[in-house]
GROMACS .gro file of C-alpha atoms in nm:
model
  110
    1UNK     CA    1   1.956   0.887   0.816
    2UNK     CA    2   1.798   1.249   0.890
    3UNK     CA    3   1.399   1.300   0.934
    4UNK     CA    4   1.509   1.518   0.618
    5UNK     CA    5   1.631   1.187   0.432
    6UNK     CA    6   1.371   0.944   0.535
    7UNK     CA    7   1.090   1.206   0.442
    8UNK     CA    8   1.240   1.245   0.100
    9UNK     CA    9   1.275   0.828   0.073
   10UNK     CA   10   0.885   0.831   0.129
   11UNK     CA   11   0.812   1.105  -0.128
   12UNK     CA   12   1.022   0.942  -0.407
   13UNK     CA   13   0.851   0.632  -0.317
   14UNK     CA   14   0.473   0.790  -0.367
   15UNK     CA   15   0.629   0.913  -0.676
   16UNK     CA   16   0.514   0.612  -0.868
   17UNK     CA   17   0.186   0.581  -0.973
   18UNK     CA   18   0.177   0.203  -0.913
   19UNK     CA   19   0.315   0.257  -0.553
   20UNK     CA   20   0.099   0.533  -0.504
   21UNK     CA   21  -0.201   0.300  -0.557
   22UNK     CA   22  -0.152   0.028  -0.351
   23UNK     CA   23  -0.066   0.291  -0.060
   24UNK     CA   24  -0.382   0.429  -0.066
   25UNK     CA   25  -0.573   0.092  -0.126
   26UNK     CA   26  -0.375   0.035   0.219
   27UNK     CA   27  -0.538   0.402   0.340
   28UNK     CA   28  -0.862   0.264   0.240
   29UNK     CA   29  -0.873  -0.132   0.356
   30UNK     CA   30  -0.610  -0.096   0.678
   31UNK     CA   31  -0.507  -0.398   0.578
   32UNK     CA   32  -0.423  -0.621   0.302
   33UNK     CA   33  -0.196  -0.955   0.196
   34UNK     CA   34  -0.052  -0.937  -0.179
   35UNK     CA   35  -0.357  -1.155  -0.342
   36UNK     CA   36  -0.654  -0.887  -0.205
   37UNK     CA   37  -0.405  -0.607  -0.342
   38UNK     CA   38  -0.341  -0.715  -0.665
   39UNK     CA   39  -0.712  -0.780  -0.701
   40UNK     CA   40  -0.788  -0.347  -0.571
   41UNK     CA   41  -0.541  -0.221  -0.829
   42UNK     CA   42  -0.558  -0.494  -1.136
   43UNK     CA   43  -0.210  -0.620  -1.137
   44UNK     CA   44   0.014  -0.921  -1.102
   45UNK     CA   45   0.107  -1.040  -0.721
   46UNK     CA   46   0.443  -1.067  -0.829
   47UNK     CA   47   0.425  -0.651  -0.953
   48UNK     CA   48   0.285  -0.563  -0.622
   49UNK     CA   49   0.519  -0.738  -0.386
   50UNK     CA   50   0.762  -0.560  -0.585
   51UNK     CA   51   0.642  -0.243  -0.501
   52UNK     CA   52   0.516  -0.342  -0.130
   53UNK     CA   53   0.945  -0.407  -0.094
   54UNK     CA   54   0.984  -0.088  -0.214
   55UNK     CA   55   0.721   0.100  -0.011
   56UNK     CA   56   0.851  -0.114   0.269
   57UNK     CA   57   1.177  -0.006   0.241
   58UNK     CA   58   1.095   0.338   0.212
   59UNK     CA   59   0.953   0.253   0.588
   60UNK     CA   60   0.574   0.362   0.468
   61UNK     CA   61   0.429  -0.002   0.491
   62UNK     CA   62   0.482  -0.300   0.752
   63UNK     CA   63   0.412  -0.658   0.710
   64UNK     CA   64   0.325  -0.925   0.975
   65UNK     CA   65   0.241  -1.282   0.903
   66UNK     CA   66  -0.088  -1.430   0.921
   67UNK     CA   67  -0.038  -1.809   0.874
   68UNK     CA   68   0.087  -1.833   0.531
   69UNK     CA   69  -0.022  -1.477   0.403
   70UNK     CA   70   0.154  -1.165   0.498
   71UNK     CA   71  -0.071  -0.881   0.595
   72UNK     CA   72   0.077  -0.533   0.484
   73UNK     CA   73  -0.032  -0.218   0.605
   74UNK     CA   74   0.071   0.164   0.636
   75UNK     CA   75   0.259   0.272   0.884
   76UNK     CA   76   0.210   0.607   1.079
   77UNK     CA   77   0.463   0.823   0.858
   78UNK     CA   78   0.314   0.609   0.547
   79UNK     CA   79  -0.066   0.691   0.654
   80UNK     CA   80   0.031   1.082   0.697
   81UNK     CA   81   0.237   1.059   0.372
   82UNK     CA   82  -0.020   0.922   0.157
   83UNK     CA   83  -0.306   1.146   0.326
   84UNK     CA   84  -0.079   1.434   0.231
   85UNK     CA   85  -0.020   1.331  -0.145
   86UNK     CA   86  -0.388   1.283  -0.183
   87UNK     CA   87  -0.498   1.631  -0.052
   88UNK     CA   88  -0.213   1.822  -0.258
   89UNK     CA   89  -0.358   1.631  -0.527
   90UNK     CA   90  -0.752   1.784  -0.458
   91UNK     CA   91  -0.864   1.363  -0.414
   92UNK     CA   92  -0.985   1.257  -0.088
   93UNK     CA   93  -0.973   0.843   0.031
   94UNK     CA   94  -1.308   0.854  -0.081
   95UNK     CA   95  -1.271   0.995  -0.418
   96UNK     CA   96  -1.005   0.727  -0.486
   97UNK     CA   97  -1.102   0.383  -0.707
   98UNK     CA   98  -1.028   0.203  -0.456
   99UNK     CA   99  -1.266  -0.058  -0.358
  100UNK     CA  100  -1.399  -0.082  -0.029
  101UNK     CA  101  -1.252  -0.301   0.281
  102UNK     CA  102  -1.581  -0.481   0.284
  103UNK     CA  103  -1.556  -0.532  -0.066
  104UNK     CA  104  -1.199  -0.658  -0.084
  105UNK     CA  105  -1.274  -0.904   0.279
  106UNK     CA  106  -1.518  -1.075   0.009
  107UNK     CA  107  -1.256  -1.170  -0.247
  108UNK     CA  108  -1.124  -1.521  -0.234
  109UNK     CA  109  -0.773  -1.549  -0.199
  110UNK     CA  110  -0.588  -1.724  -0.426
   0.00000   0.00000   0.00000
């Protein structure tokens, strides 16, 4: 695969709004397991693993386990990817929705 084709895999990825979000709650937090993710963007665990694969596989987000949670976060091409798709956009990481690392380190997992 060319820089050409894995560039392209990461922008079709970001195409989705839903993948798009949990990127950049990744941008905002640095890290997060499914639970604390589908608590930033309001949807089902089983919804944003699905899209974590998908990220994953578009190599913009790593995992590594921690005990019996997997932490995800961006990679390097995923952080410059998402930073790029925000400022095309006009948004910065601060004018996203997202809530706050502090905020999210206070949610229980479950």
């Amino acid at each position: 695969m060319t820089a050409i084709d894995r560039a392209a895999t990461g922008a079709r990825a970001l195409g989705d709004p839903t993948r798009l979000r949990v990127a950049t709650a990744l941008l905002s937090a640095d890290e997060l397991c499914v639970c604390d993710l589908a608590w930033v963007v309001g949807l089902a665990q089983n919804l944003v693993s699905h899209h974590l694969r998908l990220l994953k596989g578009a190599g913009l987000v790593t995992g590594r386990r921690h005990g019996r949670l997997v932490m995800y976060a961006l990679t390097p091409s995923g952080h410059a990817l998402v930073t790029a798709v925000l400022a095309i956009a006009g948004l910065s990481t601060a004018a996203t929705t997202t809530p706050s690392a502090a905020t999210v380190q206070g949610h229980a997992h479950g």
